[in-house]
Every structure is written in C-alpha cells, then in structure tokens.
Phi, psi and omega in degrees: 000133182285158178295327183300326181296335182261002186262005175293153180304320182295315180291327176296320177295318178299314183296327177294317178295317181297323179296331178281339181226066186292335183263013182239154171275121185271121171267102189262114186287125174224095181067239183265013181230153164259123181254149174237142185232160172055228184295329177299316180294317181295329178282316189281325187305307179293328180292325182264358180058048177236163186287136173263119181236198181222154171273140186060054185303137179095343179275151182295336181253032181298144184261125178300139179205159171206167183201164178225147178296148181301318184292342180249011188290326187301320179297320179291322179295316178299321180299314180295321179295320179296332179275003175097013183257156173262144181232120177263120183265110184257110186258157168283118183258010173232151177275116182301331183287337181271358184271152175243152179077197185248025180292145180289139177297134179285137180230147178217152173282118182260346184196143172240120177267128179239170179305329181259355178237097182288159174272245179291123182285358175302140180089351176267127179306136183300338180270353185268136176252140174243099192257142170250131183235144171238141180239133174233139173211161186284160172281170179301143178085007180292158181283187185301321179294338182280359180273017178250130176273149175245142179222131176231142183231135176231128168254098192296329184283346179242346182080015178281111186229113185225156178216151178211174179228153180229126176278127184230144178305140185302322181297323179285319183298327183262004184269167177259015182275194184300158179296154180302148183299318181299323179292317178296323179296319179292322176297321178297322180291322180285324183056061182288156173273332185214141181233126175268131180225156174302138186308318181297340184257015186301308183295319180300317183289321179301318180293318183290321184283350178296340181281347183277151179289148176084153177288131179232126177269127179257123184243131179280137176236139180293158180301328181295334180294332179271346189273321184203159176283134180282331181280145177282346180286144178287142178247120183303126176093349180249112179272132180295329184271351183276140180237020178291155187302320180298319178295320179300315179296321180296323178299318180299319178296314181298317180294322179295319178295315181296327181288320188262329180224072187301331179298327181286333181278353178289326176231072190285153174289148180287144177279131174247156182250148172217151181246128180297333180293345181273353185231161178285133178279125177233104181282176185297320180297319181293314179298324181286314182294324180275355179053054180287317185237335180226139176278163184278351184278304182229013181061023176271184184271336182298137178080014180257166179293320181296327179294326178286328183275333192276091170245031183292157183263347181212166183296328179302312181292325180297317179291322181294318179296320178296323178293319177302319181290327178286335183230070177300149184278157175245350181269117177303327180293314179295322178297318180297323178300314180293321179297320180301316180294317178297315182298320181295330176279327177300321186280349184234090185296317183295315178299314182298319179296317179294321180295314180295324178294319179292319181296329181298339178280353180269122176275191185284083186305318183298312182284331174295322176296316179299321179293319182296333182273354179278150177300331182271017180298150180235162182305325181297330178298316178291329176295320177293322177297318178299318179299322178291321178296329177297329184282340184299314177298330178292325176294317177300317180296322179296322180286344175264016180304147182295341178282349186284283181198151181303136176071017179067039184291357178289333186281094183266138176274341179268116186301328187254019177287123185301135176078005182258143179245126182276121176277147176290148177279119177295158177243074188297324182292315178295319179298316181297321179297313181292327177295318181288326191274324189251146175292170186297321182234081181297143182277168170272117181233117179289136179300132179086004180288162185251160172098181185292344181294349178290340187247169172106000183263348175273133185293142177297135181097350180288318179227124182294323180294325176291319179298322180295317178297318179297319180295319179298315179295321180294316179296323178297319179294323176296319180296320178297319178298321176292324178298326178300313180294322180296318182288330175297315182291319182293320185271340185074020179254101185293335182268008181295136180223154173264125180242154177238135176235135185299338179261313187270349178081207182277148179201154170275128182254128182230134177291155185293336178288343182251011185297334181294339182267359184296128179299158185291335183276001177284135178249122182300133184242325184201139178245127178242184187297315187241355183222163172237148179241139186228163176225163176225167181296319179297317180296321180295323179296312180293321178301319180298317180293317182294310182295320178298318179295319178298314182294319178294323178294317179297318179296319180293320178297320177297321177295318178297317181297317178298323178294323177295318178299319179296322178294321176296317180298321178296335179264015186300320182296309177295330177294316178296322178296318178295318179298321179299316181291322177297318179300315180295315179299318181295317179295318178297316180296326177295313178299321180293320180295318178298314181299320181291315183293323189256005177060045175278163184238159178280123180275160171269124178240121185219186183272004180290176177253014183270140170236109185228117181235127178253124178055051179285151181227155177281121188296330182271312183295323177301319179293318180296316179298322178295322179290329181278351182073021181278179176300152182297158179292137180272113181282158179217155180268160176215137170216118178230142181199127179304337179267351181234248175278091181280320182238122174258113184266116185256122174238170178131184191292157164297154176069007183276341178121010183297309183297320177299317181296316180302309181294323181302315180296315180297318181293323177297319178298314180295319177301316181298322186273357167264000179094008181275161166285167188228155179279090181193168172284323174198159180205141172231122185239112167284123192309141176254149178267342182197145174247121176254140175225141172226097189226140170073184182235130175208154179236168175228070187297328180297335178257010177076026182245122179284174178303315182293323178296317178299317179301316182290323178297315180296320178295319179298319179297322178297310185293333182277341187239354185292145175233175181297336182266005182279162170243123185246129178242113180241115178248088182078125174232132173087014182279349183272008181225193182294161184301312183293319177299312183296317179298319180297316180295314180299318179298313183294323178296315179298317178298317181298315180296331179279321192264336188297128179290127181081355180241024182281068186286149171295125193224137168247121189234105178261138183206155171259001174276094184293342177298337183293344179298338179292344179299329181296340180281334183250346180239109189294336184263012173257126178239143179266147174205158178209165178265130189287142175226163174230143175251135180213113181052051179063013173261145177254126179249119181271119182270348178060021183251126181278127180228156180294158176097159180271162177255152182254352183222155178251349178055036182296322182293320178297319178293322178298322178294320177298328180285347175106014175298145182303145181304324181296320178293319181297315181294319178296321178298321178299317180296315180297320179299319179297319178298315182295318179293334178276355176101012181228163176268162176305136181096358175098352179293150180287147181285130179288149176228158179285138178238189183290157181278141174241122180055038177081002181244143177275143172230163183257137175238158179272129178265153182303141179286128182259141182293156179295327180293318180294321179296318179295320179295322180294319179295319181295319179295319179295319179294325180296324179294333184276350183286131176263107184296339180279350184247319187294140179273160178303319181296317178297322180296316179296319179298316181296317180298318180296319180294319180296317180297319180297319181294319179295319180295320180294320179295320179295320180293319179297321181292323178295318178297321180294323179291322179295321179296000000 
C-alpha cells in the first residue's frame, strides 16, 4: 500500500486515533455507520461475519475496510468484547450540518469497551454479571502486612463495586508459583471476564487463571494504577491515604474505569467491603457437583437450585438471590434477621402478593442508571427509568398494607431490625421532572441521527421557547402546503407537489410531461427519472424559516435531554440505594413464595456443631417428581455431630438414593445459611464454614489429568482444608483404580476424617466398598447406614428409605438389567459373579489375592478355592448380623428367611451338580 493512500485527512485522523488505542479495534463514526480500517477491519470482519471490502476499490493501494450501521453496533461491540477484544468507539463530536467550508468533522474516542467493561447493557441477561476484577499482592520481601492479597470486583452495568482481602502464607505470597488456592476459589465464584494484574505478574497470572472455567482476559496494569487514584475527584469508599490490599486493588479498578469510560467515573459507585470469613466457602467443584447454578447435563439453568428458588419479580431480585446463594452466611444472628423477614412474608399471603405485584413494575434500575449515564443514552432509557420510579411508591404502599402491622410498623429504619422490611425511598422530585419533561412513549433516537426523528420526545408545555420553535415550524409547513395549492393555480399544473428531501430540502415537483408549463421564475434544483424538482425565492425563504426552526428545536431538545441525563446522574446515589432495597425485598419475597408453595419450614441455625434434619427432602428432585406426577419423594432423617455420629457411612445398591441423599443434606444446609426455609419437617443446623463435595467422575484430559487424578486432587484439597465446622460430602472414593488400591484409599480417607485433630468434620460417605462397614467397630464416631431394598422374583424394589446398618450387596447386575443390557450379558454376569463369590475366576482358575510385599513390591498368591455353598452361607450369616430386630417387621423377617433358604438350597444344588460332573 502506498503512503499516499494513508495521507488523506480522514485516514490521517483515523491513524491518530488508532495510535492512541493500538490494542483496540476502532469503531470510527462516519455518518450512519461505524467503519473499521486496515488491520482492524481484517480482524473484525470474519469475527462479526460481515463483508471485508476496500476504500478506493479497484486501486492498487486500496485500504481494507468494513462497517456496521450505528443502530446495530451494540450487538457487534458486545460480540467482540465477549471474544476478548477491546473496542474504542470514536464518535463525531461536531454536527456536520453546522459546519462551514470543507473542514473535517472532529472525532474523539468517547468510550472503550473491554471484556470486563460492557458498553450498553441492553441484550445482557438480567441474571448475568460481567465482572472486572483487579488483584494486588506484595512483592518478594514484603513485611508481615504484605502477606495479604487484595481483590476488587466491579460490575460496571450495575454499579456493584466490592473489595476484600485474603491472608496468605508468606512463602506463597512471595513465590512465583501458582496463585493461592483461596484466591483462585474466589475468582471462580465471581467468574470475571477480565482480570487486572500488576504488569510484572502478567505471565504468572495467565498460567494460573487458565485453570478457571470460562474465558478470562488478563490485562496488565502499571504499578502506579494500584498506588493512587489518577482522578482528582473523590471516590466513595476509596481512601487516598490507605494502603491496605483491598484498597490498592480497588484503585486499579477505578483508574481503569476512568481511563476507558470517563463518563462512568463522574458519578462512581461506592466501594463496599466484604470478608470471606463471614461467608461459607463454596469452591468450583462444590458448586458444580451440587448443581447450584448450572446443571451437569448441558450447563443450563434447568434442574438447578437457583432455578427452584428464583421466583423473583425483577432482575434486581434475581441477581441479589444469586449472590446470596453464592455467599451463604456464617453468622447465626445475620441468618436469623433474614429468616425473620422471610417468615413475616410467608405468614401474610395478601401482603406478599401485593408486594410482588408492585416490585414487578420496577425494571432493572441499576442498569437503566448505567445506560442513562452513557453518552449514547436515548430518550427511551429515561422513559424506562421513569416507569421504575413510578413503582417505588407502590412498594411503600404495599408494605403499609393493613395486613402487615398497625401503623405501618413494617417500615423499619434500622436495616438489621429482625422482622423489618426496608422500603425503598421514592424520588418524587426526579419522577415529577421526568413526567413533565418526556412524552408518554419516548422514541429510540440514535445520537447524531438525522432528520425530523430527532425531535418530538420533550412534552409540550415543558419549555415555552421549544413550543414557540415548534409552532413556527408548524406554521411554516402549513404555509408551504398553502403555497402548493397557490402554485398549482398559477402555473396551471394540476399534478404539482411540494416534496422534501433531507439533503436538498423543499422543492416543487413536476412531471416531465408538464415541463412546458413551468413558470419562468422556477429554478431547476434536481432531475430524476420521471420528474424535475424546482425552487423559487419565496419557497427558499419559507424553507429557511421552517428548517431553521426545526434545527433549533432539535438542538434545544438535545440540550434538554442532556440536562435530564445530568439530573439523573446527580441522583445516582439515591437511585442505587432504592435499587438495593428493591433487590432485597424481591429476593426475600421469592424465598417466602417458595416456602409457602412447597410447605418448607424455618430451620434453627445456631453455633452448635449439630446437624439434625427430620424428614428432609431434595428441593429440586421433589419438584421434578411433582411435575411428572410420580410418587412422592421419600423423606429421610439426618443426624451428624463431631461428638457423636461424625461420619455416616452409606453402603448399598446403585439407584437406591445414596447420591440424592448426599446432595439433599448439603442443599438443606446451604438453604438454611442463606436465610431460606428448607424442605423438611424440622431442621437444626450448626453453622458450617465450608461445604466440600467429591461426587461423580470427570477428567481434565486437556491438562493431562485422568478421572482418577481429578478424584484424588479433589480429595486432597478436602483433607488439606477441612475443619471441624465443615460439611464433607463424599460420593465414592477410589473407584478409578484397582479394587485393593481404591479400598485402601477410601479406608484411609475415612480414618483421617475421623482421627485428624481439628478436622473432625461432619461427613456423609457413600461407597460400594462394603468392607468399610468394619470401620464402625474401630472408630466410635463412624456409623453405618444403607438404603433399604426388597427383592421379589429377581426384581429389585428400591424403597428409598435410610435405615441403620451396612449393606452387603450393590445389586449392580439388577441395575444393569434395568438399564437395558442384553439378557445374554446379564446371565453371563450372574455366572461370573457366582464364580467370584465362590473364590474362583471364570473358567475355574483360582482367584488372586494380595499378599505381603517383597522388596517393596506386591505380588499375587492364589487363595484356596471356596465352595459355592460355603460362600452362600457366609453371605447369609453376614446379612443376618446386619438385621436390626427392633426395626424389622414379622412379615419382612419371614420374607428374608424364605429368600435366604432359597439361596442356600440353590448353592447346595449347584455344588452337587458340579461334583457329579
């Protein structure tokens, strides 16, 4: 490409902008399009699936370019940001129509959209967060205070700005290895789109963050960004003199926002602090295994706990409820406050219904505020904000309902007063201003658009000078219409019409067949295929008055609109406060509605170490069974206590309900600690500090980790971090390796959880290694239990009822038959099982057994072959030991005896046939 192609004024202006934003794709405004040039165009065109063309097409030095219409740009910008790119939006900051001469229109970058800083929040699901995070940590050799990491998070479209600190061992804080586990866990919980890190740690962070789910863009920030605020304006919650890690990280976020979206930093959201020690730790494995936010089938929302809880009426409440579930509380007092509010709504159906109806009138106040503060805001945005402000007094009125309390005692001024619900503060002055200023249905008008559509959204009567301009323009148009009739009569041309063109203005239009009648004072203005257009001195005079009035009216309306936007921005703090209260009320009302519909109960949450649930049910599966019209969910009890039954060891068949039960207990605990009611007859939950889960099989082949390696890593993390207040859910340990290896690991893990000082966590341990039931004989706080089944004509009936004692069989072959394995395979499996239980391999070979190690290596020895009759007798005796005579009914006892007798007889007959042969 020749130098001359880049030396035009327009390209010189583009290149100057590009030099200021070399790492961004520049959206360069040209009329009704955003154009991209050179490498930006070559990069963006295939990503956006738009045509790549050239400027000065056909010339050897043509410049690559592509473009998108202004009205459709936001979707394309979001797409590029989601793919990890930055987009610099370069706008025309002068009106081309007001310019004289051939000077180039001045353009400036008004906003940079990054993966973590969204532009227009339209099109983003109300439940979805787009988070920007900054991480700060000390350099090597820092003092004791420097061993704390700082983390700050901003969701720019909602104004959610938070910071926290993490205490990390000095050796980890000063090393160049992976980031601390606690920091990665919090990042996983936030799921940021973009992470700011100190420039020297860029490579280290990219490698460490690769383990987190979802694409994350890591951006380097200079050390100065963490040291002080670049803006002279005060930022609420960020002290210039403070050097704690959380503040340092928050400064980096604030500086990044001010640099890329300066309009948002003019009225910044206040920084709030949170402590991880105040909430239950839920790592990525736990959230995934318990299906809190995504199901394991398609990573969708269906079948998750949040889907069951979310009956919110607006996006504000949906996001607040999701945050509560992501950060369950650990303080019984704070939990009780939330429970009191939920209970008061559960008990008052009429109040709850009126409140939810009023909240439904509130749109996404947080994101509407963010949109109104953007340069590209349109009148419809303020109209939507106005509609939400109208709903606030209705919420206050609902809380003063006569069913609430005499004198409106529900409206508490103290946020943490038990049983009190905080009403949002209405903003009557702002609402009244918007009502007077805007018409009922404001249009969508793109900034910088042309034509009459720019006007008409300010209500008549709001400004007398605007009304005068509109009247002048209207009278001018009426005069022009009268001039049309006058000119028809004067010229004798019956088809003469007055036409308007946005570029050429007003003109008399005459068909070519009537051109001979055109008066001599007509001046040709435009020639078309079938008509000619003319102007006259009188028409130009009136056109000047009409067009001038229109342009002045449009300019005045834009000034009025900008003043309204500024007034909204000045009210940003009370608007955010109102949105916060609406979000809390909506989330509380949702929990109350769920509790009322599903007959959940309020649990007792205290500082004890007891976990006691009577007739607990799985909140999601119970709902699914109800929708399918199947038999009701079978409830089960739970009691765990580090001083009593610390570990409940579950054995028994596949499909009997073990996995459901494990998850059910964990979900009930989490529900209790977010302040929700729970699916049970009663529950007492001694607060847990963390929920650990090891469930199912998954691999990470891209990282070179097999299923068994992932299982062992998750188990290792549990054992290294568990405390006495934790809740541990283990659904099979050691199944990814050989039987003896797996049994040994599972045995050792159970012993460790029982014996470790300070780590005696309440544990549910499900396993198919029936040998583990022997642990209850040597470990007093391990108790055996299993889910009851019945056999009938070789059919297995799952009763889903948890009973004491261990199980001796897993009924895997019966479950395989239910799954549809061919009958021939099932019968062969039965034969092989009989051989193995008798002590031999298929074909008569003796079964290998583990022997003593020689020189550190295990070898296999042959164990004596045991008769089938002896094996059957051993199984029957073992099953007899597990029977609880205080529980079993006479009918069940007779059934069991008949089955045992039949099995013994069959084994004796098989052995006799084998001896005769």
